XYZ file of C-alpha atoms in Angstrom:
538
model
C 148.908 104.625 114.933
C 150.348 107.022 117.523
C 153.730 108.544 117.462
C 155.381 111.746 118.469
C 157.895 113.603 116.645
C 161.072 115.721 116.771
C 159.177 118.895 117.638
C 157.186 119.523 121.128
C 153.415 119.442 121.146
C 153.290 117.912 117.589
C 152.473 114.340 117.448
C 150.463 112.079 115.382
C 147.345 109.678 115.641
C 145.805 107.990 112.591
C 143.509 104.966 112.886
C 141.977 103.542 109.564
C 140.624 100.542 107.837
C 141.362 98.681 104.523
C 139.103 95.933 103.647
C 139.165 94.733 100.464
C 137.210 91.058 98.829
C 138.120 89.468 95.418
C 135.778 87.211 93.930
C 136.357 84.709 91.111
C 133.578 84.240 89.277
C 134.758 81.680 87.105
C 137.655 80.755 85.041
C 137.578 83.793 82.850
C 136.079 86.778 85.084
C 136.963 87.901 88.667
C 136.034 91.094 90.334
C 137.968 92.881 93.291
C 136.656 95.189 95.574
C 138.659 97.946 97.488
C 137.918 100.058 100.183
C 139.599 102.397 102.829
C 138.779 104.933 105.525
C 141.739 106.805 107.312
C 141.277 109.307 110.130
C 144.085 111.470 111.108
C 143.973 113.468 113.889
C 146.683 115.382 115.706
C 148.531 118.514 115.664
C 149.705 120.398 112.218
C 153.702 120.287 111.758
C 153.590 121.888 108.271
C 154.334 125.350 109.498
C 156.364 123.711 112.430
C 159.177 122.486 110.990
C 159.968 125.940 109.379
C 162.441 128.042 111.057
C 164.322 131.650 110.632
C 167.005 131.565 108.512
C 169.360 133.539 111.502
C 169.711 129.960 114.193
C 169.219 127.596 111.346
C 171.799 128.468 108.026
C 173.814 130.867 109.646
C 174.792 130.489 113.636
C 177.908 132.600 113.626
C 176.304 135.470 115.410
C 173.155 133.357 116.283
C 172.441 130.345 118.563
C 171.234 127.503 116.816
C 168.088 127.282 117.140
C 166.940 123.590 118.644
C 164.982 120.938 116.882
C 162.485 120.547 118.907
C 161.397 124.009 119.329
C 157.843 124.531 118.307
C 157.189 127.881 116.913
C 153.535 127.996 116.982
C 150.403 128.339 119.539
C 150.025 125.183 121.636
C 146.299 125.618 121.053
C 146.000 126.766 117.464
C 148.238 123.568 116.051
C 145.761 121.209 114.856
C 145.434 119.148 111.579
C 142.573 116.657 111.120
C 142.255 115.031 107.831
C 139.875 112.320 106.623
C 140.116 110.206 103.631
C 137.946 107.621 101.760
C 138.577 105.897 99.078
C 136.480 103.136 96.757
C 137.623 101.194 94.183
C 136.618 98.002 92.077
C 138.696 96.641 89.439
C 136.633 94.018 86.971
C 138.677 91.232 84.158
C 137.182 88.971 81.991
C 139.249 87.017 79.530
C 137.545 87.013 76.275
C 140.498 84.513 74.500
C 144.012 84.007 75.140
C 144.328 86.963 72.078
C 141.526 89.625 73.933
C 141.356 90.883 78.038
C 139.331 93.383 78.636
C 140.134 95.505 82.983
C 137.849 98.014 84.175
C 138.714 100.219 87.155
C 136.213 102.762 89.004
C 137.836 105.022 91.877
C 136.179 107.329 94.039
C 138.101 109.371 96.574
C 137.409 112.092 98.844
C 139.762 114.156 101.662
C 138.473 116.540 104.222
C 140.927 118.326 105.988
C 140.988 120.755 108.390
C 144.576 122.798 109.597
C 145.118 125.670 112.293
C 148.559 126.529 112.239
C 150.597 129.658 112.772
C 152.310 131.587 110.471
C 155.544 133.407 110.736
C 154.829 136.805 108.687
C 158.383 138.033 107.991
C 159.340 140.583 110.875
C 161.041 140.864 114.125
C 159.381 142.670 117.464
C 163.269 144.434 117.740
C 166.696 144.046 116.488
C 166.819 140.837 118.137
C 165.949 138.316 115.569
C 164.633 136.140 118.485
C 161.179 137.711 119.140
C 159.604 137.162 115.997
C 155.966 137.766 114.637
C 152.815 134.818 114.104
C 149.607 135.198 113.180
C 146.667 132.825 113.090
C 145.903 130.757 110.262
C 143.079 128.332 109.514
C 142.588 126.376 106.227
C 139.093 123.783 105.161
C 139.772 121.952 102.311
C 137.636 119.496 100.207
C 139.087 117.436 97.459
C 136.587 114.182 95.587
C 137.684 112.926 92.558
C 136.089 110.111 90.673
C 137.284 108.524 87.824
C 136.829 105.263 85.496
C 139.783 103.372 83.092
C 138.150 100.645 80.472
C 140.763 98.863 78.326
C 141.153 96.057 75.715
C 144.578 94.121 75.891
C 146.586 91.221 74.778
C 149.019 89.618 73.038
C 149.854 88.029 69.298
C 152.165 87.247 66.338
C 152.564 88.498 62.985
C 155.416 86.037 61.623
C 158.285 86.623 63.711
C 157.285 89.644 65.533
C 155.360 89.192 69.136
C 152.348 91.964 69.985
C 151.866 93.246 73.310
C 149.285 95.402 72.799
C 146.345 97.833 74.675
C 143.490 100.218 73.559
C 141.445 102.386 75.936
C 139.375 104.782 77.401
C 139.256 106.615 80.741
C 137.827 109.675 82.631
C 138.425 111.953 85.593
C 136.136 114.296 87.582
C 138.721 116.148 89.935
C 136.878 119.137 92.444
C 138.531 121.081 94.937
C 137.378 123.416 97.511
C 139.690 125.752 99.632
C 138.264 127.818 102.224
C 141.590 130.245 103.795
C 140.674 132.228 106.752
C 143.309 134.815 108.035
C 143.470 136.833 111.445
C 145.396 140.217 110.595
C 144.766 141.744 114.116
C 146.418 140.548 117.041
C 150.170 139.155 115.511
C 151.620 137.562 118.960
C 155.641 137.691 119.324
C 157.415 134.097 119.780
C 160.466 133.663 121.095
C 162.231 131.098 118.290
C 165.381 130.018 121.346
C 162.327 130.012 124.290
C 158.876 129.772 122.537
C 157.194 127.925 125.817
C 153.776 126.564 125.039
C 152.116 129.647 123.247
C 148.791 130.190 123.435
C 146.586 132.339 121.390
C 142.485 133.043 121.414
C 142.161 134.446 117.294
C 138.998 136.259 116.456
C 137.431 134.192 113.394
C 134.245 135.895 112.914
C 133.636 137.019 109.367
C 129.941 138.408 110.252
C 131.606 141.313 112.647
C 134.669 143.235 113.474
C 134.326 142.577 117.166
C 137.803 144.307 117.212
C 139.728 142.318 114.953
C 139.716 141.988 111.015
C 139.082 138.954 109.369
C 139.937 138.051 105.899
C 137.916 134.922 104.302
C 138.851 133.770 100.516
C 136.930 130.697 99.182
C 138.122 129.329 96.105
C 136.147 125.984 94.078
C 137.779 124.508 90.991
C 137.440 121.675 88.973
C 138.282 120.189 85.798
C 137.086 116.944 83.586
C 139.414 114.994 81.915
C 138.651 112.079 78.882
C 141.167 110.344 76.717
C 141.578 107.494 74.281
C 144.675 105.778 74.330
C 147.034 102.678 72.566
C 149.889 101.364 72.704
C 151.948 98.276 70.768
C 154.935 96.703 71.705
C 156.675 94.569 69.187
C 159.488 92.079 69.590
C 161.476 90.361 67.664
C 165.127 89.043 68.235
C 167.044 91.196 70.261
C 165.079 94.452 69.758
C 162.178 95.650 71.363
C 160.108 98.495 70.072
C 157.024 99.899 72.146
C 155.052 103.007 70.430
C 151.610 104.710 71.769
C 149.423 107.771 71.854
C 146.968 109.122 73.883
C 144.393 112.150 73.325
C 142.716 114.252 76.174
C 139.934 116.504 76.179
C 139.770 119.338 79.548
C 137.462 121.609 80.687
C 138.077 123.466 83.834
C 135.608 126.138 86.039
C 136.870 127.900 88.946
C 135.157 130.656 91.546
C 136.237 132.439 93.879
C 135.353 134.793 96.283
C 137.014 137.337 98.679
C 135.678 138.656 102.010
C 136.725 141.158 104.811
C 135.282 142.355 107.688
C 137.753 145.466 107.995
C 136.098 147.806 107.024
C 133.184 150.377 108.488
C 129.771 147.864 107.226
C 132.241 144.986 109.034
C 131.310 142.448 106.335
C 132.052 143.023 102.730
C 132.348 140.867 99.627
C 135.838 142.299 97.547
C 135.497 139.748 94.979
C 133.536 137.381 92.754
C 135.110 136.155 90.179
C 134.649 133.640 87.845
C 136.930 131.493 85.111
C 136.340 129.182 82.981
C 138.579 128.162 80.190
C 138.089 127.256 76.587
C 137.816 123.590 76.305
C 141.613 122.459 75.592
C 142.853 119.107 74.133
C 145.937 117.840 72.894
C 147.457 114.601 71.551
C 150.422 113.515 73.386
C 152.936 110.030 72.356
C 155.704 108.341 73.481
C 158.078 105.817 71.415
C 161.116 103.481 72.671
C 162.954 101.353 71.318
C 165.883 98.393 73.221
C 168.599 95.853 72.131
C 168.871 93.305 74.137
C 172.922 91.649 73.196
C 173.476 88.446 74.231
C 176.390 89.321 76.547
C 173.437 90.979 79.350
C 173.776 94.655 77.460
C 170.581 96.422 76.429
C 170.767 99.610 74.935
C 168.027 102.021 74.741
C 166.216 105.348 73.975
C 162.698 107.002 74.069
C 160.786 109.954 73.635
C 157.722 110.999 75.198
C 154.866 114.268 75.475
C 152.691 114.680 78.359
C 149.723 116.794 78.971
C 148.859 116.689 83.048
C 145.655 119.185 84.342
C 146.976 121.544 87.168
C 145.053 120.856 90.330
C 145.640 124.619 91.574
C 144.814 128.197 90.619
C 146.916 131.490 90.953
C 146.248 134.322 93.988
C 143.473 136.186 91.401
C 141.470 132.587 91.072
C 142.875 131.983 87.708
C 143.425 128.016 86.986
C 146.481 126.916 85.378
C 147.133 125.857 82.170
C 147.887 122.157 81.769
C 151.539 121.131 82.291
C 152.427 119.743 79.363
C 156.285 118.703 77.903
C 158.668 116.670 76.301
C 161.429 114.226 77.291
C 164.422 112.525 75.574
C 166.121 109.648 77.149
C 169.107 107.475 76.451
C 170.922 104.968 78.566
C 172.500 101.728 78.979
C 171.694 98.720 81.168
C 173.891 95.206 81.723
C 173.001 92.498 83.524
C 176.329 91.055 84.306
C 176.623 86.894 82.639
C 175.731 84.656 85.225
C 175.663 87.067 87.993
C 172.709 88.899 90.130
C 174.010 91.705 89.374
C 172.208 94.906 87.094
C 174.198 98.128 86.273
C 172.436 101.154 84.474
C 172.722 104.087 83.439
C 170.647 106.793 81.367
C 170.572 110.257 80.691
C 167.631 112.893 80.203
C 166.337 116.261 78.624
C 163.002 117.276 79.821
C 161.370 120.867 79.062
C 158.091 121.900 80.907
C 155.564 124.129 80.109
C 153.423 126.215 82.610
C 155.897 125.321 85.247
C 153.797 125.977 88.962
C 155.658 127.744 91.375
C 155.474 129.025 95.017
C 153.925 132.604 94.691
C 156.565 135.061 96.961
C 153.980 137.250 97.512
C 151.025 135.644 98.332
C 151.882 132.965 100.783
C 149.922 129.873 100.032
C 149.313 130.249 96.321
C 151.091 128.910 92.855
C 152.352 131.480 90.265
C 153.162 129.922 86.705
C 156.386 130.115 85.898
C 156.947 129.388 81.928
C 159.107 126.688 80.944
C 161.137 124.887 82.873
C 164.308 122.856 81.587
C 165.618 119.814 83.211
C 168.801 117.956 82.316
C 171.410 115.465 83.984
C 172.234 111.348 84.175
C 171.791 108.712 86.091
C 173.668 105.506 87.251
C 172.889 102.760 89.693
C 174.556 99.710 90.923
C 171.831 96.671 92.130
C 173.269 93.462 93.168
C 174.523 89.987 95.367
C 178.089 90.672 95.509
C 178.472 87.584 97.179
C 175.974 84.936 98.905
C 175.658 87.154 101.629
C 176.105 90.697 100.187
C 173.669 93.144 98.898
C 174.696 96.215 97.487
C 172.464 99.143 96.072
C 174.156 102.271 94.759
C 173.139 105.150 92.730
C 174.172 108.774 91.700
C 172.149 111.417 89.441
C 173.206 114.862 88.437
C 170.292 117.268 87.796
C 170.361 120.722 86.199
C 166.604 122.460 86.567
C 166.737 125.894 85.344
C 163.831 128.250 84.263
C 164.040 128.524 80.765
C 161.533 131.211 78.740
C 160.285 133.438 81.338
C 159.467 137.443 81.906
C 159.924 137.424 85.828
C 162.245 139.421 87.630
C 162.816 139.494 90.981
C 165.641 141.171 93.750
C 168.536 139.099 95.521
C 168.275 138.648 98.751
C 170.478 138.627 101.703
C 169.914 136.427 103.922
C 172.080 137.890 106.636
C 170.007 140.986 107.164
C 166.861 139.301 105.173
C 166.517 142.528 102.697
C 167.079 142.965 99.063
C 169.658 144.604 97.491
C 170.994 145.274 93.415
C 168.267 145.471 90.530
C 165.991 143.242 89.660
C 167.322 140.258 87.987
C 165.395 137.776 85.428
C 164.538 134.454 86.431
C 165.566 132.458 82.952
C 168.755 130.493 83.128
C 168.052 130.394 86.877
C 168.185 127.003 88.770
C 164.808 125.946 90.280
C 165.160 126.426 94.366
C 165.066 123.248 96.464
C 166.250 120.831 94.079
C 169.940 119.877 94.743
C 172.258 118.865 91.507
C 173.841 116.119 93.183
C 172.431 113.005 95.097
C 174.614 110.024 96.285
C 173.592 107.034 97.937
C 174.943 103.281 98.614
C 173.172 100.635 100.953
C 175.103 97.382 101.932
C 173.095 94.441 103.269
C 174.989 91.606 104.925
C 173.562 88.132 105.910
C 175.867 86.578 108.804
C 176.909 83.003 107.758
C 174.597 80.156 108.881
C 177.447 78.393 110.596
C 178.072 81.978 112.375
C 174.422 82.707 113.879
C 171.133 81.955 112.050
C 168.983 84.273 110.649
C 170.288 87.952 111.421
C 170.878 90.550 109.068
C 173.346 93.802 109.194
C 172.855 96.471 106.662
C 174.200 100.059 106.522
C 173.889 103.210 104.177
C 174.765 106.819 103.559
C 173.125 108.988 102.254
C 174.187 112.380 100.328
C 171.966 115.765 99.406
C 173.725 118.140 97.610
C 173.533 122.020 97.509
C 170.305 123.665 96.490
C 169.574 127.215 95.760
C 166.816 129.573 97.544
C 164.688 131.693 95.890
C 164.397 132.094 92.101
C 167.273 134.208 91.349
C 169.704 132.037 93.203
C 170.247 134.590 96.341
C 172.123 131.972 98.130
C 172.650 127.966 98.653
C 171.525 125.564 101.743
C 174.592 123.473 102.320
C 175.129 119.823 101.441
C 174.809 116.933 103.653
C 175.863 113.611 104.512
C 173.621 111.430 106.558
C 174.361 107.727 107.761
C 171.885 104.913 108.509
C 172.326 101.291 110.604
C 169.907 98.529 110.428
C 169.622 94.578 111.598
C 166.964 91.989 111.131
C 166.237 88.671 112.459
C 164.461 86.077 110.795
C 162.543 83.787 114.029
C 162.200 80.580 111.495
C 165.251 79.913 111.340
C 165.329 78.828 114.817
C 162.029 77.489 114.988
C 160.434 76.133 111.746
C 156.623 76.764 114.068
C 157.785 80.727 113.502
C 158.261 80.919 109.711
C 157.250 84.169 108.661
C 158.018 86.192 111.875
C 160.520 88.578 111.182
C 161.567 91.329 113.321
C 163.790 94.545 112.168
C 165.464 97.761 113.799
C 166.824 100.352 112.140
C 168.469 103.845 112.814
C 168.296 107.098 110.599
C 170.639 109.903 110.689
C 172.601 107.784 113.251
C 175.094 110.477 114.402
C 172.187 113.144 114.928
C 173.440 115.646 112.786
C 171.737 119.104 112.549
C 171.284 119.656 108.377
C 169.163 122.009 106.641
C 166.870 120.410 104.323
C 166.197 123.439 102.170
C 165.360 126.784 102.351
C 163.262 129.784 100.648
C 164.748 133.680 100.777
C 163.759 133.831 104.820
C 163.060 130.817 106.093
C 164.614 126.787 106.122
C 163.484 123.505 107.193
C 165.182 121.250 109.573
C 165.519 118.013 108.630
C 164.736 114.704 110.583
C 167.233 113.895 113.675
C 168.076 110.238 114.788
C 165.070 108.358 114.431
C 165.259 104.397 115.910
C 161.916 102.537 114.757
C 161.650 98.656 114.604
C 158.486 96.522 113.181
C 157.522 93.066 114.329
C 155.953 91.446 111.082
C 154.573 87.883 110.056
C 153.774 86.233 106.758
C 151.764 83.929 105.982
């Protein structure tokens, strides 16, 4: 795969394979074997698509700042990333009452990413000329894991078992190697950045006129659990209950270098963490009525316990995430009709929250407890023969709940804080927006019209979203609008059955939105993108 995107000088090229065999070894016992190897290389657009708040959120007294400005060194913008993967999944059917799955995974990534990085200041007063340095990241992720369960399905009477016991494991290991060039900042020009270049000194062993700082950090953690579950029927009502209980052990190192300093090379830190062992039992119950007239009530309740897969600036891994969630909601399948409405509502609290660290770029911070609430509804359905409708709105409120941080407004016109510092609890959580719209109408032309095409059309809606952790300011709403056709080839040629072609067109009237932003920065979103796909089934 090829492609090239919005901004100049990043594109994209990925090539990979997939294979994968099943074999059925007899009536009762198959195996299935899975495999992939994906090779992406091309140029980095993480710290691309990032842009000054002054051309982006506010162009008053600014320009706007084009999308396809690349704010970066031409020859410092690459990302490489390889990925593997193994799996095998193995079923044997012990009676119509006892199945027994087991599913090994391995997966590694190796990626490499230069990219440039906008440290927070302006050559002048003209917000134009702005400061990069060098960045370069290595990072190694393999995890390896294996899920063995028992499952299957009975009667006791008038009540119908679903039911599932098992076991499973996960070895997760990461290694981050972050290598900074503080010497040597080169001033881009956001309206005219031309294709920057930039020769950074990486060479932790000597000053050789520039400092170097080099922070390696390897964690891991192993995860085991035993888990069940039952789900009982019986008339109208439905009634699933389960547990689980995990065991975790995590290790992390890290180490610190710099080279800026009079013996050029010198070792700031070693540090090492390791964690008390930690468990915890976590369940989840639900229960559904199922009425006769195509309405099914319902409600659940649920605990988690998820390992963090990150560590703080010191080296410090993060306590699990763990929470709790109540939901309620309806959904009605309208009589005699393809046709499903629903609609729920949710409380979810979080503990050990992760968060982007203000001031160290690139790391987590935890953030305490976390409180989400809001509703849902959603509208799925043939109108008619021919039309397709899918619908939905949700309203979500994600504030920080218990928490000691405190931090200063900021203002994004002049990009400087102001007032005392005020606590993050009862804040909302930046980047999320409250409100989300969207509706998507298929139509299929009448036979007797023309055979075989398609029409469709959506829009899309992002609401409002705060920046920063003590709600400084908002990035604005938007409303995007999407197009689409398809044309089915067997329907005028039975030989072609299967051959289906499709174009589509996002953000169809271009329109210039800001995705979301942090206190100093925001990130463009996607302009008009046409793609089509010629695909065949067989």
């Amino acid at each position: 795969v090829t492609q090239g995107t919005q901004i100049d000088h990043v594109n994209y090229h990925r090539v990979g394979i997939l294979p994968s065999i099943s074999w059925d070894i007899d009536e009762k016992t198959s195996l299935t074997i899975l495999g992939s190897y994906m090779y992406t290389q091309g140029t980095g657009a993480t710290a691309s698509a990032q842009y000054p708040i002054q051309g982006t959120l506010f162009t008053n007294n600014f320009a706007q700042i084009p999308r396809r400005n690349f704010l970066g060194f031409t020859n410092w913008n690459e990302e490489s990333v390889k990925d593997a993967m193994f799996e095998y999944k193995f079923k044997h059917d012990f009676s119509q009452y006892i199945k027994f799955t087991q599913t090994f995974r391995w997966e590694k990534s190796d990626r490499h990413l230069k990219e440039a990085i906008n440290d927070g200041s302006v050559s002048s007063s003209d917000v134009a000329d702005q400061y990069y340095y060098a960045d370069y990241h290595h990072t190694i992720t393999d995890t390896v894991g294996m899920d063995a369960r028992l499952f299957g399905k009975f009667s006791t009477g008038p009540i119908h078992h679903t039911w599932v016991v098992g076991s499973d494991f996960r070895q997760y290991n990461y290694n981050f190697q972050s290598t900074t060039s503080d010497v040597g900042d080169s001033i881009i020009n956001v309206y005219n950045p031309g294709a920057t270049k930039y020769t950074p000194c990486f060479n932790i062993n000597s000053h050789s006129g520039c400092a170097n700082d080099l922070e390696i950090t390897k964690y891991g953690y192993f995860q085991e659990g035993v888990y069940f579950q039952d789900q009982l029927k019986w008339k109208g009502i439905t009634l699933i209950a389960g547990g689980r209980q995990d065991w975790v052990n995590t290790t992390t190192n890290g180490f610190s270098y710099s080279n800026d300093n009079s013996s050029n090379t010198k070792k700031l830190e070693d540090t090492t963490h390791k964690t008390q062992p930690q468990s915890a039992f976590t369940w989840r119950s639900g229960l559904t009525y199922q009425f006769n007239f195509g309405l099914a009530p319902y409600f659940s309740y649920s605990t988690s316990f998820v390992p963090q897969t990150a560590t703080d600036y010191n080296g410090q891994p993060f306590a699990p995430l763990t929470g709790s969630q109540y939901e309620a909601g309806l959904k009605y399948r309208v009589p005699n009709h393809d046709i499903m409405v629903t609609a729920s509502a949710f409380h979810i609290l979080e503990n050990h929250y992760s968060i982007k660290d203000m001031q160290h770029s690139g790391y987590s911070t935890d953030a305490g407890t976390v409180k989400s609430q809001g509703f849902e509804v959603s509208v799925n359905g043939n109108i008619t023969k021919q039309l397709r409708l899918v619908a939905s709105y949700s309203f979500t409120d994600v504030r920080f709940a218990k928490n000691n941080r405190t931090a200063k407004r900021v203002n994004p016109y002049t990009g400087e804080t102001y007032g005392n510092a005020v606590s993050y609890e009862g804040m909302s959580v930046p980047y999320i927006p409250r409100n989300m719209a969207s509706i998507f109408i298929n139509y299929d032309i009448p036979k007797s019209f023309i055979k075989g095409i398609s029409v469709n059309g959506g829009i899309r809606y992002m609401g409002s979203s705060y920046a920063g952790y003590v709600e400084s300011f908002k990035s604005p709403a938007y409303l995007l609008f999407d197009i689409g056709a398809s044309y089915d080839f067997g329907t005028a040629m039975s030989a072609l059955k299967g051959l289906k072609a499709q174009l589509a067109i996002s953000n169809l009237t271009n329109k210039y939105y800001i995705s979301s932003c942090d206190n100093y920065d925001c990130y463009v979103g996607q302009g008009r993108r046409v793609y089509g796909n010629l695909t065949y089934h067989w």
